Coordinates of C-alpha atoms in Angstrom, one line a residue:
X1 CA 140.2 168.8 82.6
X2 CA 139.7 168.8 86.3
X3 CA 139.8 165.5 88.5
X4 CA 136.1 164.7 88.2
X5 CA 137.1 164.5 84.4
X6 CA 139.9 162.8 84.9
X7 CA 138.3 160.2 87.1
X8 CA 135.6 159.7 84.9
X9 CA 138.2 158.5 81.7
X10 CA 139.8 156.4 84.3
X11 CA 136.6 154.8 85.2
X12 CA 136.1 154.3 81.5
X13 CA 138.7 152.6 81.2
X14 CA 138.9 150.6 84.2
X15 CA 135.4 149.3 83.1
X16 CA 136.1 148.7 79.6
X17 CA 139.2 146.8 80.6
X18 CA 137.7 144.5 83.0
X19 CA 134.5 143.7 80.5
X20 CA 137.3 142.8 78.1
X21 CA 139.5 140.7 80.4
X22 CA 136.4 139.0 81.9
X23 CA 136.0 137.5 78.6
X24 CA 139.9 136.9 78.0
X25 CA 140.4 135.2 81.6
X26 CA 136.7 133.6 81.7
X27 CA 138.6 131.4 79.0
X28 CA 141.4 130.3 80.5
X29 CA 139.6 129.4 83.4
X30 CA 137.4 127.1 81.5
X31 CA 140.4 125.9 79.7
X32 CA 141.3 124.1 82.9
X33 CA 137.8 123.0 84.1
X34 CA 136.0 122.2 81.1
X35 CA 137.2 122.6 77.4
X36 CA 139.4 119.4 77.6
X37 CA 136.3 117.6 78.8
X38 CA 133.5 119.0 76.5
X39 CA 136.5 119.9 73.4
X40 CA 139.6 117.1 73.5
X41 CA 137.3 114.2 75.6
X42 CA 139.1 111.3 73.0
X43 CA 142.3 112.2 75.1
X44 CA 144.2 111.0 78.0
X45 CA 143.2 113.9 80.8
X46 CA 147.1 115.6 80.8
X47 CA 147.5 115.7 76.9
X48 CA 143.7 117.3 76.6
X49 CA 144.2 119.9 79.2
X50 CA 147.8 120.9 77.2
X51 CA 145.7 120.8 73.9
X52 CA 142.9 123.0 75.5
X53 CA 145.8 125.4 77.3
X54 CA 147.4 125.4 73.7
X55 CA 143.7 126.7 72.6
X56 CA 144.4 129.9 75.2
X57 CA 147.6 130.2 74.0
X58 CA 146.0 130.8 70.9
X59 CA 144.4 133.9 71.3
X60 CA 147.8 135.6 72.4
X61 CA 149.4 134.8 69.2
X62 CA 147.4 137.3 67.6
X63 CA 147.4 139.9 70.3
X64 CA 150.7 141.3 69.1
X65 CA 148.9 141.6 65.5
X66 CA 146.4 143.0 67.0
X67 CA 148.5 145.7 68.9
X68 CA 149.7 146.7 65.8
X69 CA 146.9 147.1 63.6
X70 CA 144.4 148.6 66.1
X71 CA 147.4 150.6 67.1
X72 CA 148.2 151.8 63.7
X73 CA 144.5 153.1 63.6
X74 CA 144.2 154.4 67.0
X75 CA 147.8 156.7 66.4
X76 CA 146.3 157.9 63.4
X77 CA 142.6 158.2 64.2
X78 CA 142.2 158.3 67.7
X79 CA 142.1 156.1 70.9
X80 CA 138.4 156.7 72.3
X81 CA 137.0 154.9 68.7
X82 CA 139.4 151.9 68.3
X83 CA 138.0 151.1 72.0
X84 CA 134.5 150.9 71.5
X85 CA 135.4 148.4 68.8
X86 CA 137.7 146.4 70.6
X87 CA 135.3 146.2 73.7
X88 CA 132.3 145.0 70.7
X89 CA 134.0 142.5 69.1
X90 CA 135.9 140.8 72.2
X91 CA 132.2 140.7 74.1
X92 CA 130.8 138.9 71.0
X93 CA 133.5 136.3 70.0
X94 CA 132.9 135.7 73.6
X95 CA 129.4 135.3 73.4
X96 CA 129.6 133.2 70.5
X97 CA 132.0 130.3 72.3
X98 CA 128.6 130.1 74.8
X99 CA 127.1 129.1 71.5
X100 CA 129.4 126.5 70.5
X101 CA 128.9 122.7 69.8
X102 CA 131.1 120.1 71.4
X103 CA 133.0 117.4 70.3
X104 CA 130.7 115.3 71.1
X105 CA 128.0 117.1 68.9
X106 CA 130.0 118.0 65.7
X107 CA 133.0 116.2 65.9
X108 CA 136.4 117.6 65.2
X109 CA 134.9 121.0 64.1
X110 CA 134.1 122.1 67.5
X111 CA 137.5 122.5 68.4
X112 CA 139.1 124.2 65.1
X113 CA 135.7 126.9 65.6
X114 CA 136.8 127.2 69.6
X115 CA 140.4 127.8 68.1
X116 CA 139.0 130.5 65.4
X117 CA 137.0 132.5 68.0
X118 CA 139.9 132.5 70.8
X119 CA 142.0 134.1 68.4
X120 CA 139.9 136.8 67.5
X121 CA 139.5 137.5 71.2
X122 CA 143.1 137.6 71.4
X123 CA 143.2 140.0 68.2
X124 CA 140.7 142.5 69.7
X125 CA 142.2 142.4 73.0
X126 CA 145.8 143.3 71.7
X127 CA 144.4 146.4 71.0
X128 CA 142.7 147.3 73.7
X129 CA 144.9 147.2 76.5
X130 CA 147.4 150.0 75.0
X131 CA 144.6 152.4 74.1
X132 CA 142.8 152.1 77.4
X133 CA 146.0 152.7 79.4
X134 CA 146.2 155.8 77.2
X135 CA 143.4 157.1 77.9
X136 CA 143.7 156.9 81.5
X137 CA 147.6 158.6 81.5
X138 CA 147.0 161.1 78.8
X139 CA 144.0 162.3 80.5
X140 CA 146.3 162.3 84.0
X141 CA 147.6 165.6 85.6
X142 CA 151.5 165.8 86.3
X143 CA 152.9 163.7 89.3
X144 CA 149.8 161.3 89.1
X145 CA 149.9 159.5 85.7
X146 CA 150.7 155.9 87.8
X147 CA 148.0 156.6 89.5
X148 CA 145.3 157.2 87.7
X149 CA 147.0 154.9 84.8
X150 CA 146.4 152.0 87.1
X151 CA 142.6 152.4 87.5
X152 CA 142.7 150.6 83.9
X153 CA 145.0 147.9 85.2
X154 CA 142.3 147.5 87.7
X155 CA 140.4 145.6 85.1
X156 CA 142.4 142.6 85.3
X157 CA 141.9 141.7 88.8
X158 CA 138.3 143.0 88.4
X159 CA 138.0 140.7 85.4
X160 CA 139.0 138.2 87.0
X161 CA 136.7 138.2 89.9
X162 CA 134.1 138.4 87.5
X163 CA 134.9 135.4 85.8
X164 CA 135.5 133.6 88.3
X165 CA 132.9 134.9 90.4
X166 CA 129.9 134.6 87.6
X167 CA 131.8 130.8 87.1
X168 CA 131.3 130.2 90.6
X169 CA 127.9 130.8 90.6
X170 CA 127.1 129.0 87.3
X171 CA 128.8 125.6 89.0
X172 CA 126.6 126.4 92.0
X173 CA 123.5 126.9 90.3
X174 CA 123.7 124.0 87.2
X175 CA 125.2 121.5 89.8
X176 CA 125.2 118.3 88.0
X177 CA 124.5 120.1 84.6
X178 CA 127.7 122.0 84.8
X179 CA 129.5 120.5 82.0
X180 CA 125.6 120.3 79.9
X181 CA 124.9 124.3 79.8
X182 CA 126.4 125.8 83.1
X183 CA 129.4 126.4 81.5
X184 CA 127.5 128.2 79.0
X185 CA 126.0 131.0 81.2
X186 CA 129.4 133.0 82.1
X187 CA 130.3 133.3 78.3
X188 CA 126.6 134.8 77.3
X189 CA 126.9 137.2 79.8
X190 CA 129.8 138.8 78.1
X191 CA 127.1 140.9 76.0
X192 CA 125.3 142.1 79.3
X193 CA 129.0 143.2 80.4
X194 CA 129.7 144.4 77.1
X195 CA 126.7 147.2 76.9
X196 CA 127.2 148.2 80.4
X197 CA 131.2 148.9 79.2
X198 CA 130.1 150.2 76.1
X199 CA 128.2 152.9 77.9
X200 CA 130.3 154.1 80.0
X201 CA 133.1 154.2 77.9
X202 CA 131.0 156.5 74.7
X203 CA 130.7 159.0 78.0
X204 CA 134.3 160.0 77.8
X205 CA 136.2 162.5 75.4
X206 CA 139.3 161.6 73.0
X207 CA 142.6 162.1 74.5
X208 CA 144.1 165.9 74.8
X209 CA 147.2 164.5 74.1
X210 CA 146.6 162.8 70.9
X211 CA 144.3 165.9 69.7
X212 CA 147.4 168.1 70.3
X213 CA 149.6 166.6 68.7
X214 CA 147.5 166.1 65.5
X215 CA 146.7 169.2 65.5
X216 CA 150.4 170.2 65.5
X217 CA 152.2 168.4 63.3
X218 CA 149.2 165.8 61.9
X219 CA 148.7 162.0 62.0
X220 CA 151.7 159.9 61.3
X221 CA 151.4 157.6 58.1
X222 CA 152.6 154.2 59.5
X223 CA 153.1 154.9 63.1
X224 CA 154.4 150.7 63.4
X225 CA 157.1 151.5 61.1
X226 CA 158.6 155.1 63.1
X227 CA 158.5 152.8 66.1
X228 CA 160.5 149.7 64.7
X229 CA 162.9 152.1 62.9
X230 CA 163.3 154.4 66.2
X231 CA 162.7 152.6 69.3
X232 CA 163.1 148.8 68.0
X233 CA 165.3 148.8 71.1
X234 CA 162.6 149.9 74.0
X235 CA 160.2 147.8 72.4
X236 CA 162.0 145.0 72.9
X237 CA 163.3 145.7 76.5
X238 CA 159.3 146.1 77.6
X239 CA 158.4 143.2 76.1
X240 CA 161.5 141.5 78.2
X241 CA 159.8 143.6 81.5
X242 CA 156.2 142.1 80.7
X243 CA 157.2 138.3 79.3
X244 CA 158.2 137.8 83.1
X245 CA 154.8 139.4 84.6
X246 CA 153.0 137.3 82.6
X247 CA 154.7 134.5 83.1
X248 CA 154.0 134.1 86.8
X249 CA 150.1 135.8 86.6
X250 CA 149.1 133.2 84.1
X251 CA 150.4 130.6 85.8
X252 CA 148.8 131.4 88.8
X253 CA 145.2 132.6 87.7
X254 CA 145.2 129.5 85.1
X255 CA 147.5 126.8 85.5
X256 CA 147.4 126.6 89.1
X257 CA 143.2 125.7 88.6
X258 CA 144.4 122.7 86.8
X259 CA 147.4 121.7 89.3
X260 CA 145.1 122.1 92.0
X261 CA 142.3 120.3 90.9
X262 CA 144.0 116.8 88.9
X263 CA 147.4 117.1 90.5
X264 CA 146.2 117.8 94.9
X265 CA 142.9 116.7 94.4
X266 CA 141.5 120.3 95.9
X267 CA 138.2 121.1 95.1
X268 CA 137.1 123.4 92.4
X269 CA 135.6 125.8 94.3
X270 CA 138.5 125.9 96.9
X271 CA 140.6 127.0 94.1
X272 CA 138.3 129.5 92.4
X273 CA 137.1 131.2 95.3
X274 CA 141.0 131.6 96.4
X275 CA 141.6 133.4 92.9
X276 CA 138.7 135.5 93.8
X277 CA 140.3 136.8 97.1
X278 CA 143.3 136.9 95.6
X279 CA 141.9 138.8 92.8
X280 CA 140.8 141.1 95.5
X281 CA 143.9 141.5 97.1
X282 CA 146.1 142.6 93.8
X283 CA 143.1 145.4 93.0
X284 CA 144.4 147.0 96.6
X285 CA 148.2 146.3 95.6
X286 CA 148.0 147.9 92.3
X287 CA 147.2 151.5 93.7
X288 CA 149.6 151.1 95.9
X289 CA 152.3 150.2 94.2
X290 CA 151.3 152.7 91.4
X291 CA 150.9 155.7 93.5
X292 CA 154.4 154.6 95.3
X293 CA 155.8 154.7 91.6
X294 CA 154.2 158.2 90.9
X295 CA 156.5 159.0 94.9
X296 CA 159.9 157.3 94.5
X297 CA 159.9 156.2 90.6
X298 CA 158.7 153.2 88.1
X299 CA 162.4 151.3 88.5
X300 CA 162.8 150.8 92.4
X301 CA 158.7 149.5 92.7
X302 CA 158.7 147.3 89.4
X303 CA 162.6 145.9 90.0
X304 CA 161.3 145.0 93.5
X305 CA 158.2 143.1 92.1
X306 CA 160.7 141.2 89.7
X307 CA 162.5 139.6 92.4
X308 CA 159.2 139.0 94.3
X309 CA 158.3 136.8 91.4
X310 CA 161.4 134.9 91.5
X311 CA 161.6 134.6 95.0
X312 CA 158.0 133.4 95.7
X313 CA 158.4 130.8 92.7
X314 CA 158.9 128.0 95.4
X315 CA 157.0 129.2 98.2
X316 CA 153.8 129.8 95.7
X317 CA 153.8 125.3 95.5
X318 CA 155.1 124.6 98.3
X319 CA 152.0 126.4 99.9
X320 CA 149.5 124.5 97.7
X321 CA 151.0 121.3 97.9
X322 CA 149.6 121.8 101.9
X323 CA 146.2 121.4 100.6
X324 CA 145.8 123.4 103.5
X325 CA 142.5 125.6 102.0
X326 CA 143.9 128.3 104.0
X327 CA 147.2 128.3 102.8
X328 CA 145.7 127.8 99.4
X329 CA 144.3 131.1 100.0
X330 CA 147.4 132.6 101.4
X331 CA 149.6 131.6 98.5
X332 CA 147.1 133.2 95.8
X333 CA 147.1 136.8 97.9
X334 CA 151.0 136.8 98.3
X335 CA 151.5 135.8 94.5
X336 CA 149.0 138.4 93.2
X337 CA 149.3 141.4 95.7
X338 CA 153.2 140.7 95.2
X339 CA 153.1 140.8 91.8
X340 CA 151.4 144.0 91.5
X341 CA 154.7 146.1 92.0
X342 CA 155.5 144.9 88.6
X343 CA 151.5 145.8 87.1
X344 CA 150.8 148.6 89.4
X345 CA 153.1 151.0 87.6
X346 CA 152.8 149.4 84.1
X347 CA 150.4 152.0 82.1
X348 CA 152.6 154.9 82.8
X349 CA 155.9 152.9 82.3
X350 CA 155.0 152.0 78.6
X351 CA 153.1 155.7 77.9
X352 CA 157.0 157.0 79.0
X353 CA 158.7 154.9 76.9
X354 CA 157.2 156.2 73.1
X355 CA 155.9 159.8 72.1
X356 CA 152.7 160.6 71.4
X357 CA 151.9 160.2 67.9
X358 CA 153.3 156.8 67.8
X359 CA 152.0 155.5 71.5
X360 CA 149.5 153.7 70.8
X361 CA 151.3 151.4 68.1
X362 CA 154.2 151.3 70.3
X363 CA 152.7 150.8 73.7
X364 CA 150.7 147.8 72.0
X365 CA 153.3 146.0 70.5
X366 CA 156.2 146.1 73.5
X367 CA 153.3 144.8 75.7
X368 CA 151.5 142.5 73.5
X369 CA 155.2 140.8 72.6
X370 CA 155.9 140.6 76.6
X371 CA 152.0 138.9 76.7
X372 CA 152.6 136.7 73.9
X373 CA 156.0 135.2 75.2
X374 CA 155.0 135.3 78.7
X375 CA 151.2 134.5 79.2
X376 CA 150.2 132.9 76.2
X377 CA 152.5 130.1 77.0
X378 CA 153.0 129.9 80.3
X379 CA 150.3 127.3 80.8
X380 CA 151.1 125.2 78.4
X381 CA 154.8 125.0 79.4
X382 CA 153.9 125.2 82.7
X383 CA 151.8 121.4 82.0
X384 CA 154.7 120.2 79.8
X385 CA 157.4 121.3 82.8
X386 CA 154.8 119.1 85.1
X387 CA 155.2 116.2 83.0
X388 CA 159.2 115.9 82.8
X389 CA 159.0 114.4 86.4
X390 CA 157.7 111.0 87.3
X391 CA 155.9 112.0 90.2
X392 CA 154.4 115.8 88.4
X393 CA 157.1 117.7 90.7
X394 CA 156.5 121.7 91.0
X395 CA 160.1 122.0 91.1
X396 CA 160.5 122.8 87.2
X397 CA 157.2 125.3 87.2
X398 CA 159.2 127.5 89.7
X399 CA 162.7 127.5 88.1
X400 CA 160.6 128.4 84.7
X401 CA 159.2 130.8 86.9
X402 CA 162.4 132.8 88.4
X403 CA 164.0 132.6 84.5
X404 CA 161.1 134.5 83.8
X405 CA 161.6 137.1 86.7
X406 CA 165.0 137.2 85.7
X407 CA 164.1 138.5 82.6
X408 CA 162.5 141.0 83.5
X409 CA 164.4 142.6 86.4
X410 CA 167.4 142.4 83.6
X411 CA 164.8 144.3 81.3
X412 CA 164.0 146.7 83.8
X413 CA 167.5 147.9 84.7
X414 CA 168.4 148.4 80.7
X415 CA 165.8 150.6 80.1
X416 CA 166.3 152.4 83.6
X417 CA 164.1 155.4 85.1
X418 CA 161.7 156.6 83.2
X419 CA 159.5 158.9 85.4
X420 CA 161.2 161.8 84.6
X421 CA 163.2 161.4 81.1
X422 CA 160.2 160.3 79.3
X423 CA 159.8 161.2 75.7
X424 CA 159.1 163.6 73.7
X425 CA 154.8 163.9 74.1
X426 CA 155.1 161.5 77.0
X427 CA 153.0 162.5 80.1
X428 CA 155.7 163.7 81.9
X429 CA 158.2 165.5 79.4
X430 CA 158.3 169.0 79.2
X431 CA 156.1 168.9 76.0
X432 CA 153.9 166.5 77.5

């Protein structure tokens, strides 16, 4: 395939990604702006935003599950069809929390049926991000799998502009209404997002890689189990690198919405429009980073951007607690750009650590443990850690914090290099 090919999978994925993360982080954003208010109003304000940041939690307890049975379908069928469901059903759980009654309307129901549809997001999505990284790297010419593996990375930052962005202009435009049917309008625009992603991504072809090796020696029966049995140990040591990732992003694109808002007393839309920037700013850092990875190596760039997320644990609240808008702003670039040396390089790092035929499974399970640990609970813990002080001191958010990077720079240096020992089938082995 030449690079107009290649570019045009990585595109794919890129934009099926971000439709699918726009609906996953549109969520946790309106888990701290609205879903205690309109969802758990009979509380005191701290316990309903920790029951409606247990609600996004929720969805990331099944993304592992997910992982592993879209995985087991997608290593045994192909990658190119397990996405276009995974992009279908995400945009329409999504679509269908627009739709939802509050607690006001139907009482304790409203909650359980917000629960029920964040976990199926979460399901759909676990599968997702494995295959689309896939796609991307097994499509990728030698020396520039990073590179054009980070294009579907891309789709975080992207997703999150969108959400934020299309947030931004719902508060804006309902005004007063907000909380009556602005909130509303981001979550039914999922399905507009959702059939531009689903035509771009039917455009692409299934991965060489996977037809290859199918071809070869055939589809393996329970791809989960051959990874478990074979490579329990890498599974669990990239679920260590992500669990720290996640940690720190989730607490910065979701928690630190809430902290700012009830905690400093910053407006909404000082907060939202700094994630948008910052947002901004990590799409740049992840191609850098990743085509720095594809130069020098995955270890020395992702081990650097685990001690950048311990390191700028403090400095991340100590810049907020200015209330300085412009420091605001400067905290979210540094904390996101930064943390890109970890994400930058991520699709080709997990595609090196499993073989072809069992990728997919494998991939999706190391990552979605690392989400699940990290992410899911970071903002819950984070609110929790907030509480323990009299005064709500930041002080036991950033130790959480550097634990977490500590994790996964310990991670990082078990597994070691992996540009060029991947496995057998990996992009960059000799079989590859």
């Amino acid at each position: 395939m030449g690079n107009s090919g290649v570019r045009r999978v990585a595109l794919a994925s890129s934009a099926g990604n971000a439709v699918e993360l726009y609906d996953f982080l549109l969520y946790g954003t309106a888990s701290a702006l609205v879903f205690d208010k309109l969802f758990f109003p009979s509380f005191d304000p701290w316990v309903g935003t920790l029951l409606s940041f247990a609600t996004f939690g929720a969805g990331f307890l099944a993304r592992p599950l997910g992982g592993v049975v879209i995985g087991h379908f997608g290593d045994r069928l192909g990658r190119r069809s397990m996405l276009v469901l995974t992009l279908t059903a995400t945009g329409v759980a999504t679509a269908l929390i627009g739709l939802l009654p509050t607690y006001e309307s139907i009482g304790v129901a409203a909650p359980v049926l917000l629960v029920l549809l964040r976990v199926v997001q979460g399901f759909f999505l676990g599968g997702e991000q494995g295959g689309a990284t896939l796609m991307a790297v097994e499509h990728a010419p030698p020396g520039r799998t990073a590179w054009y593996g980070s294009w579907t990375f891309l789709g975080s930052p992207l997703g999150l502009l969108l959400a934020n962005g299309v947030l931004a202009a719902s508060t804006a435009v309902s005004g007063d209404g907000f909380l009556t049917w602005g909130w509303r309008v981001p979550f039914l625009f999922s399905l507009v997002l959702v059939g531009v992603g689903l035509y771009v991504r039917l455009s692409v072809e299934e991965s060489p890689q996977f037809r290859a090796a199918k071809s070869e020696r055939g589809a393996v029966r329970m791809p989960v189990v051959e990874v478990l049995r074979d490579s329990w140990g890498r599974v669990l040591l990239g679920a260590g690198v992500n669990l720290g990732f996640n940690m720190f992003i989730f607490v910065i694109a979701t928690f630190v919405v809430s902290y700012g808002t009830k905690q400093l007393g910053l407006p909404r839309s000082t907060l939202l429009n700094a994630g948008l920037i910052g947002a901004a700013a990590q799409a740049v850092a992840i191609l850098v980073f990743a085509r720095l990875s594809d130069r020098v190596g995955r270890l020395p760039v992702m081990l650097g951007g685990a001690v950048f997320l311990g390191v700028f644990a403090f400095p991340l609240f100590w810049l907020l607690e200015t209330r300085s808008p412009t420091l605001v702003v400067v905290a979210l670039v540094i904390g996101f750009s930064g943390s890109a040396a970890v994400f930058g390089p991520m699709p080709a790092y997990y595609a090196e650590l499993f073989g072809t035929r069992v990728r997919y499974s494998g991939v999706s399970l190391s990552y979605q443990l690392g989400a699940v640990l990290g992410g899911g609970l970071s903002p819950l813990i984070a609110v929790w850690l907030l509480e323990l002080t009299p005064t709500r001191s930041s002080w036991p958010v950033s130790v959480y914090l550097v634990l977490g990077a500590v994790v996964s720079a310990l991670s990082l240096l078990a597994i070691g290099e992996t540009l060029r020992r991947a496995p057998e089938g990996a992009p960059n082995a000799s079989a590859g």
